[in-house]
PDB file of C-alpha atoms in Angstrom:
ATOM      1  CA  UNK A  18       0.000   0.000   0.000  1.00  0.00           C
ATOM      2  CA  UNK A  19       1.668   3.457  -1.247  1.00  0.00           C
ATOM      3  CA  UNK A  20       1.900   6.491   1.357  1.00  0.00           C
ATOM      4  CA  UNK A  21      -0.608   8.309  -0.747  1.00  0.00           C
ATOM      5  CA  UNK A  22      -3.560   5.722  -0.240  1.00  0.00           C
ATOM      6  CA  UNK A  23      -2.470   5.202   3.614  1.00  0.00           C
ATOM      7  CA  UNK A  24      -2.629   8.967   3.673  1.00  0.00           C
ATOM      8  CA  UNK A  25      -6.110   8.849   2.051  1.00  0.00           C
ATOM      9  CA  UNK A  26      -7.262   5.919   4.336  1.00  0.00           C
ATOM     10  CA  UNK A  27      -6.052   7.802   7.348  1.00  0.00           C
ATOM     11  CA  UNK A  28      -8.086  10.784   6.474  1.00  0.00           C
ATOM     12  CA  UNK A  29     -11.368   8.676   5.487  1.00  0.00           C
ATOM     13  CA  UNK A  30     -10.949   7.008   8.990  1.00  0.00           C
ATOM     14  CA  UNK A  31     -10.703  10.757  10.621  1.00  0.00           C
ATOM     15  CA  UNK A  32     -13.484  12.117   8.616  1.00  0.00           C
ATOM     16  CA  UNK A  33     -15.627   8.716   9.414  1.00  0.00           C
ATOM     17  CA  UNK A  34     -14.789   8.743  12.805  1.00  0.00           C
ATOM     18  CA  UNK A  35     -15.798  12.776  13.335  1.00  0.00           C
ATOM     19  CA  UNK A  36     -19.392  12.594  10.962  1.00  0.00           C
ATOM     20  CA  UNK A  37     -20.438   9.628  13.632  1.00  0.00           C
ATOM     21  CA  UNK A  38     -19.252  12.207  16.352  1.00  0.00           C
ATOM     22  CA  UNK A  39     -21.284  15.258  14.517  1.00  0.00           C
ATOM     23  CA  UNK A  40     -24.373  12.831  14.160  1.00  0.00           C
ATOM     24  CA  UNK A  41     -24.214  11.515  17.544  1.00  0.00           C
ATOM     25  CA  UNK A  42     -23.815  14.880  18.976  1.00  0.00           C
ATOM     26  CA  UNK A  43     -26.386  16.358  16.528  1.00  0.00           C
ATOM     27  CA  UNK A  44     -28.375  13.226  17.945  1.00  0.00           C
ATOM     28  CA  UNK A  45     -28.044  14.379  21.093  1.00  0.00           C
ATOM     29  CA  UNK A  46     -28.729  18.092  20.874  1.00  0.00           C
ATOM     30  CA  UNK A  47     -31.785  17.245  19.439  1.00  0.00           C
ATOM     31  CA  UNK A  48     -32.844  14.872  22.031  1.00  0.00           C
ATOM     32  CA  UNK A  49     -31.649  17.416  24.518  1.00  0.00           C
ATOM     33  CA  UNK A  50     -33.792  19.902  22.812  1.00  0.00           C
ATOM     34  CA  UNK A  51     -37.004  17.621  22.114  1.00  0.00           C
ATOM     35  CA  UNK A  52     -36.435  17.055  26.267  1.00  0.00           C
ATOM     36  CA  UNK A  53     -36.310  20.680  26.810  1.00  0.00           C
ATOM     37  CA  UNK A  54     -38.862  21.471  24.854  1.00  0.00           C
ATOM     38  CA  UNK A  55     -41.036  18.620  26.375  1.00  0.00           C
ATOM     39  CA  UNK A  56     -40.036  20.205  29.570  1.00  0.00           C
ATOM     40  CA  UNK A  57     -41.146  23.909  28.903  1.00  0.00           C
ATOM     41  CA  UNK A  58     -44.258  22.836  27.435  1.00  0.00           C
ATOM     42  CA  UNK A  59     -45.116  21.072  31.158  1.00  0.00           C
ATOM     43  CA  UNK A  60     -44.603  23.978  32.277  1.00  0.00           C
ATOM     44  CA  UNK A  61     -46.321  26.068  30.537  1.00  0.00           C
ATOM     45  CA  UNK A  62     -49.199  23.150  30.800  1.00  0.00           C
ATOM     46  CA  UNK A  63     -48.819  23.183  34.200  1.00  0.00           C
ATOM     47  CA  UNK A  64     -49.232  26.753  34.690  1.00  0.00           C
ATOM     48  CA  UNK A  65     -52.505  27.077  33.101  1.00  0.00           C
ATOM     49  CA  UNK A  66     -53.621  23.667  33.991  1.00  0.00           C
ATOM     50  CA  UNK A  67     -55.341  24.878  37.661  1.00  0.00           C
ATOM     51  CA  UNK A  68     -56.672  27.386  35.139  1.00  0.00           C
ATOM     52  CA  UNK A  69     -58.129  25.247  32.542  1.00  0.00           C
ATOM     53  CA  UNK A  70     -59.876  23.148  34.954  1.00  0.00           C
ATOM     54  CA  UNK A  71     -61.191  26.372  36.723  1.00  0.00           C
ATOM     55  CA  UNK A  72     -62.485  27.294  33.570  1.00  0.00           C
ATOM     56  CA  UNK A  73     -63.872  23.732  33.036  1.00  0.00           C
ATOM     57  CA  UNK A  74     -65.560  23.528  36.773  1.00  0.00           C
ATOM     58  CA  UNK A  75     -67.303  27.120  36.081  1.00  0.00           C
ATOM     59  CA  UNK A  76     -68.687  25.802  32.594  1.00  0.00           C
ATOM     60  CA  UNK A  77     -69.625  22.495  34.189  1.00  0.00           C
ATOM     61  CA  UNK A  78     -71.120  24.806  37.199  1.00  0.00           C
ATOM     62  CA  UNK A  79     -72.885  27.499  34.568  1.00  0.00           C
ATOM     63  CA  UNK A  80     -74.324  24.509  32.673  1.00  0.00           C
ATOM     64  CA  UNK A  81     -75.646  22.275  35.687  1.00  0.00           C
ATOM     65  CA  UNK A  82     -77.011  25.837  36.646  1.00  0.00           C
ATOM     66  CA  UNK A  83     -78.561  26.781  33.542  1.00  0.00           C
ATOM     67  CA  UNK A  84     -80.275  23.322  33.532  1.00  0.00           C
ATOM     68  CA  UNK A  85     -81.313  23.562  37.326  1.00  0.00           C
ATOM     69  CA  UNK A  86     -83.331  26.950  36.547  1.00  0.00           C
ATOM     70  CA  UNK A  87     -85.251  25.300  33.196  1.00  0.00           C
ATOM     71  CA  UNK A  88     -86.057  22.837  35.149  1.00  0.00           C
ATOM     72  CA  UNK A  89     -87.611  25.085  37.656  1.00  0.00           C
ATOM     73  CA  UNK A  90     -89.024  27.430  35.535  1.00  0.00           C
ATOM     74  CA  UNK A  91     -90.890  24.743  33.826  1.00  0.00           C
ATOM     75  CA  UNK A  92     -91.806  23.501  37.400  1.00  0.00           C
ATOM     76  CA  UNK A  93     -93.179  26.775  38.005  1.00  0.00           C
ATOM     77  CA  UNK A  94     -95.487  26.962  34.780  1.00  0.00           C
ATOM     78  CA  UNK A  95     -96.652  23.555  35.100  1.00  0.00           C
ATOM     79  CA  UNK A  96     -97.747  24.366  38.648  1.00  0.00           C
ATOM     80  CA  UNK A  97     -99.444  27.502  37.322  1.00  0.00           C
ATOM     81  CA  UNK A  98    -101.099  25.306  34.925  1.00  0.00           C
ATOM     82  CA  UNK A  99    -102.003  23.153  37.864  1.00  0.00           C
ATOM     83  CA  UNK A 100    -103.424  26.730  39.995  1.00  0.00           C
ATOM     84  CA  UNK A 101    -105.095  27.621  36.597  1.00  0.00           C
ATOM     85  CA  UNK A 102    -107.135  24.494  36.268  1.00  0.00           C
ATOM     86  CA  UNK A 103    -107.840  23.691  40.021  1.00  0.00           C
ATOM     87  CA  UNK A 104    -109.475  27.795  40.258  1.00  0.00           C
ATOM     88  CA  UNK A 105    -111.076  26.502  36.871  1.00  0.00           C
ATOM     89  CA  UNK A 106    -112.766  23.186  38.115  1.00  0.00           C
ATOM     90  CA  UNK A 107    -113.432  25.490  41.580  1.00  0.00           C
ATOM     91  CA  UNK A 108    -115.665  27.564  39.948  1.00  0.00           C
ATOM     92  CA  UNK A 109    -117.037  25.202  37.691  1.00  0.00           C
ATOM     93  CA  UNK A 110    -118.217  23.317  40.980  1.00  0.00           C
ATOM     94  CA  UNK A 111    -119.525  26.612  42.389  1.00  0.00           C
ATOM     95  CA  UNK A 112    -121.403  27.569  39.641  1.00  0.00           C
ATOM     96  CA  UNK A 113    -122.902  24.155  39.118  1.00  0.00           C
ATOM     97  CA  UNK A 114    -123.899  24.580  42.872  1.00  0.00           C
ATOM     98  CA  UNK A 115    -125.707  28.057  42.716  1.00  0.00           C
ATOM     99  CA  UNK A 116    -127.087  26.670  39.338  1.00  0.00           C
ATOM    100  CA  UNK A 117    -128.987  24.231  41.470  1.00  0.00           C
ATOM    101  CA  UNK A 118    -130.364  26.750  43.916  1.00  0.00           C
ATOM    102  CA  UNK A 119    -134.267  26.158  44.129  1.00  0.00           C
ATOM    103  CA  UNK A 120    -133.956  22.591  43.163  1.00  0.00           C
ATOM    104  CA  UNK A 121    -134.799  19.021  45.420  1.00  0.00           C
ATOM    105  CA  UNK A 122    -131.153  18.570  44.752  1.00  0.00           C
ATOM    106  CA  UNK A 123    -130.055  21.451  46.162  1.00  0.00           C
ATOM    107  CA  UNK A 124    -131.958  20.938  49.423  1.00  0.00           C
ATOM    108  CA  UNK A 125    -130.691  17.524  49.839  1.00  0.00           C
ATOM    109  CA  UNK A 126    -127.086  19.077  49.575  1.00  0.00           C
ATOM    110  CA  UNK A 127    -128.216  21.364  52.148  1.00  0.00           C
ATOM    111  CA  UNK A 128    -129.353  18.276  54.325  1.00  0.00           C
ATOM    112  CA  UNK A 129    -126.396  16.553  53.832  1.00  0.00           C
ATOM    113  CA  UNK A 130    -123.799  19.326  54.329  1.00  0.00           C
ATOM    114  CA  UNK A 131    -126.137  19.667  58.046  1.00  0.00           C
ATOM    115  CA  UNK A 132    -126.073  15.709  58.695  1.00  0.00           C
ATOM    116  CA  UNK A 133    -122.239  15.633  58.518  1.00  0.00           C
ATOM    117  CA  UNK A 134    -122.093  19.113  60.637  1.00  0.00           C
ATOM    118  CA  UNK A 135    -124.227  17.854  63.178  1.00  0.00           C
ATOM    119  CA  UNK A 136    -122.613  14.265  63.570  1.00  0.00           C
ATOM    120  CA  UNK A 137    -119.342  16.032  64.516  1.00  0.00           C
ATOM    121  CA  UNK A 138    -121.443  18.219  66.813  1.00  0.00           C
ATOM    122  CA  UNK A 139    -123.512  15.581  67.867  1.00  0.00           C
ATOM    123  CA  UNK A 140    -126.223  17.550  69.610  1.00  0.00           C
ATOM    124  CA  UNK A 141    -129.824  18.732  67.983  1.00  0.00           C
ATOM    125  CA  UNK A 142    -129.110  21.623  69.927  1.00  0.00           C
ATOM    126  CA  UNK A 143    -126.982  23.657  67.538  1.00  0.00           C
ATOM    127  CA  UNK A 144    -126.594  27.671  65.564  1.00  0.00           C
ATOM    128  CA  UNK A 145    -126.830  27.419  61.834  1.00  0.00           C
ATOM    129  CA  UNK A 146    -125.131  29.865  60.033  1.00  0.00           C
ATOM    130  CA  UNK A 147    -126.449  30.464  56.631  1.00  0.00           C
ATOM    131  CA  UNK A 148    -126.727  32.562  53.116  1.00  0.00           C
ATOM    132  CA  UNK A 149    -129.548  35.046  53.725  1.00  0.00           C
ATOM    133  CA  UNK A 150    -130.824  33.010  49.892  1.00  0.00           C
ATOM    134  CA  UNK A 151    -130.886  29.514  51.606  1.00  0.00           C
ATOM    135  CA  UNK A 152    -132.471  30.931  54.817  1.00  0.00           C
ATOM    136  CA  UNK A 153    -135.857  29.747  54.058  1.00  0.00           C
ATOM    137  CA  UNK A 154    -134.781  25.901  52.828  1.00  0.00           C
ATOM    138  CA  UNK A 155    -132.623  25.802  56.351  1.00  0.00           C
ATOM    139  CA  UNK A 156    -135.415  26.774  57.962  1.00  0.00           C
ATOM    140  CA  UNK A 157    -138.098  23.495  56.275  1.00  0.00           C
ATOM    141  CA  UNK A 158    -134.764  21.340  57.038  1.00  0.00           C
ATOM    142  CA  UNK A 159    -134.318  22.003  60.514  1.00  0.00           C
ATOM    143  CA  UNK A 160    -138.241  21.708  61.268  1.00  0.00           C
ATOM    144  CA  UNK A 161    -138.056  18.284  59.079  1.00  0.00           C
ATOM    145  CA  UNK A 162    -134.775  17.009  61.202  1.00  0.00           C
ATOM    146  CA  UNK A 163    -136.408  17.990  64.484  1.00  0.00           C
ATOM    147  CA  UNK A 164    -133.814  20.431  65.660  1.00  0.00           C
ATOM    148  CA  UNK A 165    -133.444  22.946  67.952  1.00  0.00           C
ATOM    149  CA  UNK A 166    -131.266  25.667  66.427  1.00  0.00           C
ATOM    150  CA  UNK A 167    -130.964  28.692  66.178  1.00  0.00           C
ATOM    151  CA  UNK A 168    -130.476  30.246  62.622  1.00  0.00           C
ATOM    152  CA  UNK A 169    -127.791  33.262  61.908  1.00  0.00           C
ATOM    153  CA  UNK A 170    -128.148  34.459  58.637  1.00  0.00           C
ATOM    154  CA  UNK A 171    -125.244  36.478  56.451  1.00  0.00           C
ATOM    155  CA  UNK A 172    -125.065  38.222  53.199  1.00  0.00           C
ATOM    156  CA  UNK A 173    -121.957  35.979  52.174  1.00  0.00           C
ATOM    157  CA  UNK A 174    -122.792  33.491  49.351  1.00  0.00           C
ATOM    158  CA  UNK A 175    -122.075  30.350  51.956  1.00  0.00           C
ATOM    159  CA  UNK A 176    -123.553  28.096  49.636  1.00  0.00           C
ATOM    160  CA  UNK A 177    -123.519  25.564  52.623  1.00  0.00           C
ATOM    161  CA  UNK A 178    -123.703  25.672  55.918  1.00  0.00           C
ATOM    162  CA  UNK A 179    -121.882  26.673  59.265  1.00  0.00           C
ATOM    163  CA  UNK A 180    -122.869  24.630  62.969  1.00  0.00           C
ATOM    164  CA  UNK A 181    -122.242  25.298  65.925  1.00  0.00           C
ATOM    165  CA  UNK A 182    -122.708  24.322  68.737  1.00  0.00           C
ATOM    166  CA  UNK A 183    -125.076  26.673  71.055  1.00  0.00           C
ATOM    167  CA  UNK A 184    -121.822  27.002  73.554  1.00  0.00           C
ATOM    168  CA  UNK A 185    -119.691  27.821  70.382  1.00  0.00           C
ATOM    169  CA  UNK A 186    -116.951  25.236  71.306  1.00  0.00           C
ATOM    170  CA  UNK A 187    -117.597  23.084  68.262  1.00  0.00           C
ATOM    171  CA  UNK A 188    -118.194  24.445  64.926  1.00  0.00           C
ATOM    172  CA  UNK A 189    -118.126  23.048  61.827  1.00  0.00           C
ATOM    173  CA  UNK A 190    -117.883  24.845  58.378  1.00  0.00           C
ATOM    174  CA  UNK A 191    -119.624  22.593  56.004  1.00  0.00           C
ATOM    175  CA  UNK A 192    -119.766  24.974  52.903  1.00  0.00           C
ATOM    176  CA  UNK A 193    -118.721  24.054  49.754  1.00  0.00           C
ATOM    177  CA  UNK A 194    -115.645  26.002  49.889  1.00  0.00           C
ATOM    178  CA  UNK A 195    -114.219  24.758  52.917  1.00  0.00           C
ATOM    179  CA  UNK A 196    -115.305  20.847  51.712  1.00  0.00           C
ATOM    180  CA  UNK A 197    -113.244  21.764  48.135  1.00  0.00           C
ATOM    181  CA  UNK A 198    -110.555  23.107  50.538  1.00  0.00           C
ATOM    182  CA  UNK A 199    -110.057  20.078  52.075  1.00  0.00           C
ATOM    183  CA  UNK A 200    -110.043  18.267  48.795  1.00  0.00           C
ATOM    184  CA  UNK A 201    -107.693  20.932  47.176  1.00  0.00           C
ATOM    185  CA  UNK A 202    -104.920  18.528  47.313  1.00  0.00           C
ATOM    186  CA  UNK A 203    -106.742  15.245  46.259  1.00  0.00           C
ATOM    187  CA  UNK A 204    -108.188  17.200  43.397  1.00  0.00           C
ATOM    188  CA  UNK A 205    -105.027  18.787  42.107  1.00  0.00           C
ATOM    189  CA  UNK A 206    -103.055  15.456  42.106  1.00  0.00           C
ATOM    190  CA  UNK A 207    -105.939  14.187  39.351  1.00  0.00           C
ATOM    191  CA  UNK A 208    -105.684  17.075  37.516  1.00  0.00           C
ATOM    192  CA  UNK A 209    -101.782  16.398  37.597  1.00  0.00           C
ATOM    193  CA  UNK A 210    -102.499  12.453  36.606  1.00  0.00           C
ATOM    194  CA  UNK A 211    -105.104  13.544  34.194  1.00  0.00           C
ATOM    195  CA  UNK A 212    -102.692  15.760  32.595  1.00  0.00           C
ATOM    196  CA  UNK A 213     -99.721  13.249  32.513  1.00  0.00           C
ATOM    197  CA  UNK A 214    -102.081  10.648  31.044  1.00  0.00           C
ATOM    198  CA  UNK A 215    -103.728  12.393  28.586  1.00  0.00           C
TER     199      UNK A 215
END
C-alpha cells in the first residue's frame, strides 16, 4: 500500500470517525432539545392547567345551573297550569252549585252538608249559620230534622252551611268552599295524573 492511499485511508478514517461524532452529537442536541422542549411545554401546561380546569368547573357549574333553573321554571309553569285548572274546576263546581239553587237537589245538599255538621257536633241543639238566599230551605230542614237551632243568617254566598254548637266550642264549616278546601290537594293530584295521562 503506497503512502498516498495510507494517507487517504487515514483521512477517510478521521473524517468517518468525526461525521459519527457530529451525528451523535447532533443526535443528542436534538434529544436534549425535544427534552427541553417537552419540559417547557409542562410547564407552561402546568401553569394554566389549575386554570383550565377552573375554567372547566365554572362551565360544568354554569351549565348544571342553567339546567337547574329550566327545570324550575318549567316547574313553576306547570304548577301555574295546575293553579289555573284547580281555580277553573273550583268555579265550575260553584257555579254548578248556585245553578242548582231552588232545586230538590239542592236541598238535599243542604241536608247533607247539616247531617255531617251535626254528627261532629252531635247535639240537635246547635246555631246554623247560613246565606240570607238559603235561609228559608234551612229553615223546612231544621223543622223536618227535628232540631233545635238557632239560625244566623249572612249576606256571604255560603252556599252551605256553618254549625255550631249553642256554647260555640264546636263548629263546623260545612260549605262548599271549605269541603273543596279540604279536597284541594286530592283534586289537584288528578288534575296532575289527568294531565300526565292524557
Amino acid at each position: 500500500m503506497s503512502e498516498q492511499e495510507l494517507t487517504e485511508r487515514l483521512i477517510n478514517g478521521i473524517i468517518a470517525r468525526l461525521q459519527n461524532e457530529i451525528n451523535e452529537w447532533s443526535n443528542n442536541v436534538r434529544l436534549r432539545a425535544e427534552a427541553e422542549l417537552l419540559d417547557s411545554v409542562k410547564a407552561v401546561l402546568d401553569k394554566y392547567s389549575s386554570t383550565l380546569e377552573n375554567i372547566d368547573k365554572e362551565l360544568n357549574m354554569e351549565r348544571e345551573y342553567r339546567l337547574y333553573d329550566e327545570m324550575m321554571k318549567e316547574k313553576r309553569e306547570k304548577l301555574s297550569i295546575l293553579e289555573e285548572a284547580y281555580a277553573e274546576v273550583v268555579n265550575r263546581i260553584r257555579d254548578r252549585i248556585k245553578s242548582m239553587r231552588g232545586t230538590d237537589d239542592y236541598k238535599k245538599y243542604l241536608k247533607n252538608s247539616m247531617l255531617w255538621a251535626l254528627s261532629i257536633i252531635g247535639s240537635q241543639d246547635v246555631v246554623i249559620t247560613t246565606s240570607e238566599s238559603d235561609v228559608g230551605i234551612i229553615r223546612e230542614l231544621v223543622s223536618e230534622l227535628g232540631l233545635s237551632a238557632t239560625i244566623n243568617t249572612t249576606s256571604e254566598e255560603l252556599l252551605g252551611v256553618i254549625v255550631s254548637s249553642q256554647d260555640g266550642s264546636v263548629r263546623v264549616d260545612a260549605t262548599l268552599d271549605s269541603r273543596l278546601k279540604l279536597m284541594e290537594h286530592q283534586i289537584k293530584t288528578l288534575l296532575a295524573h289527568l294531565a300526565l295521562s292524557g
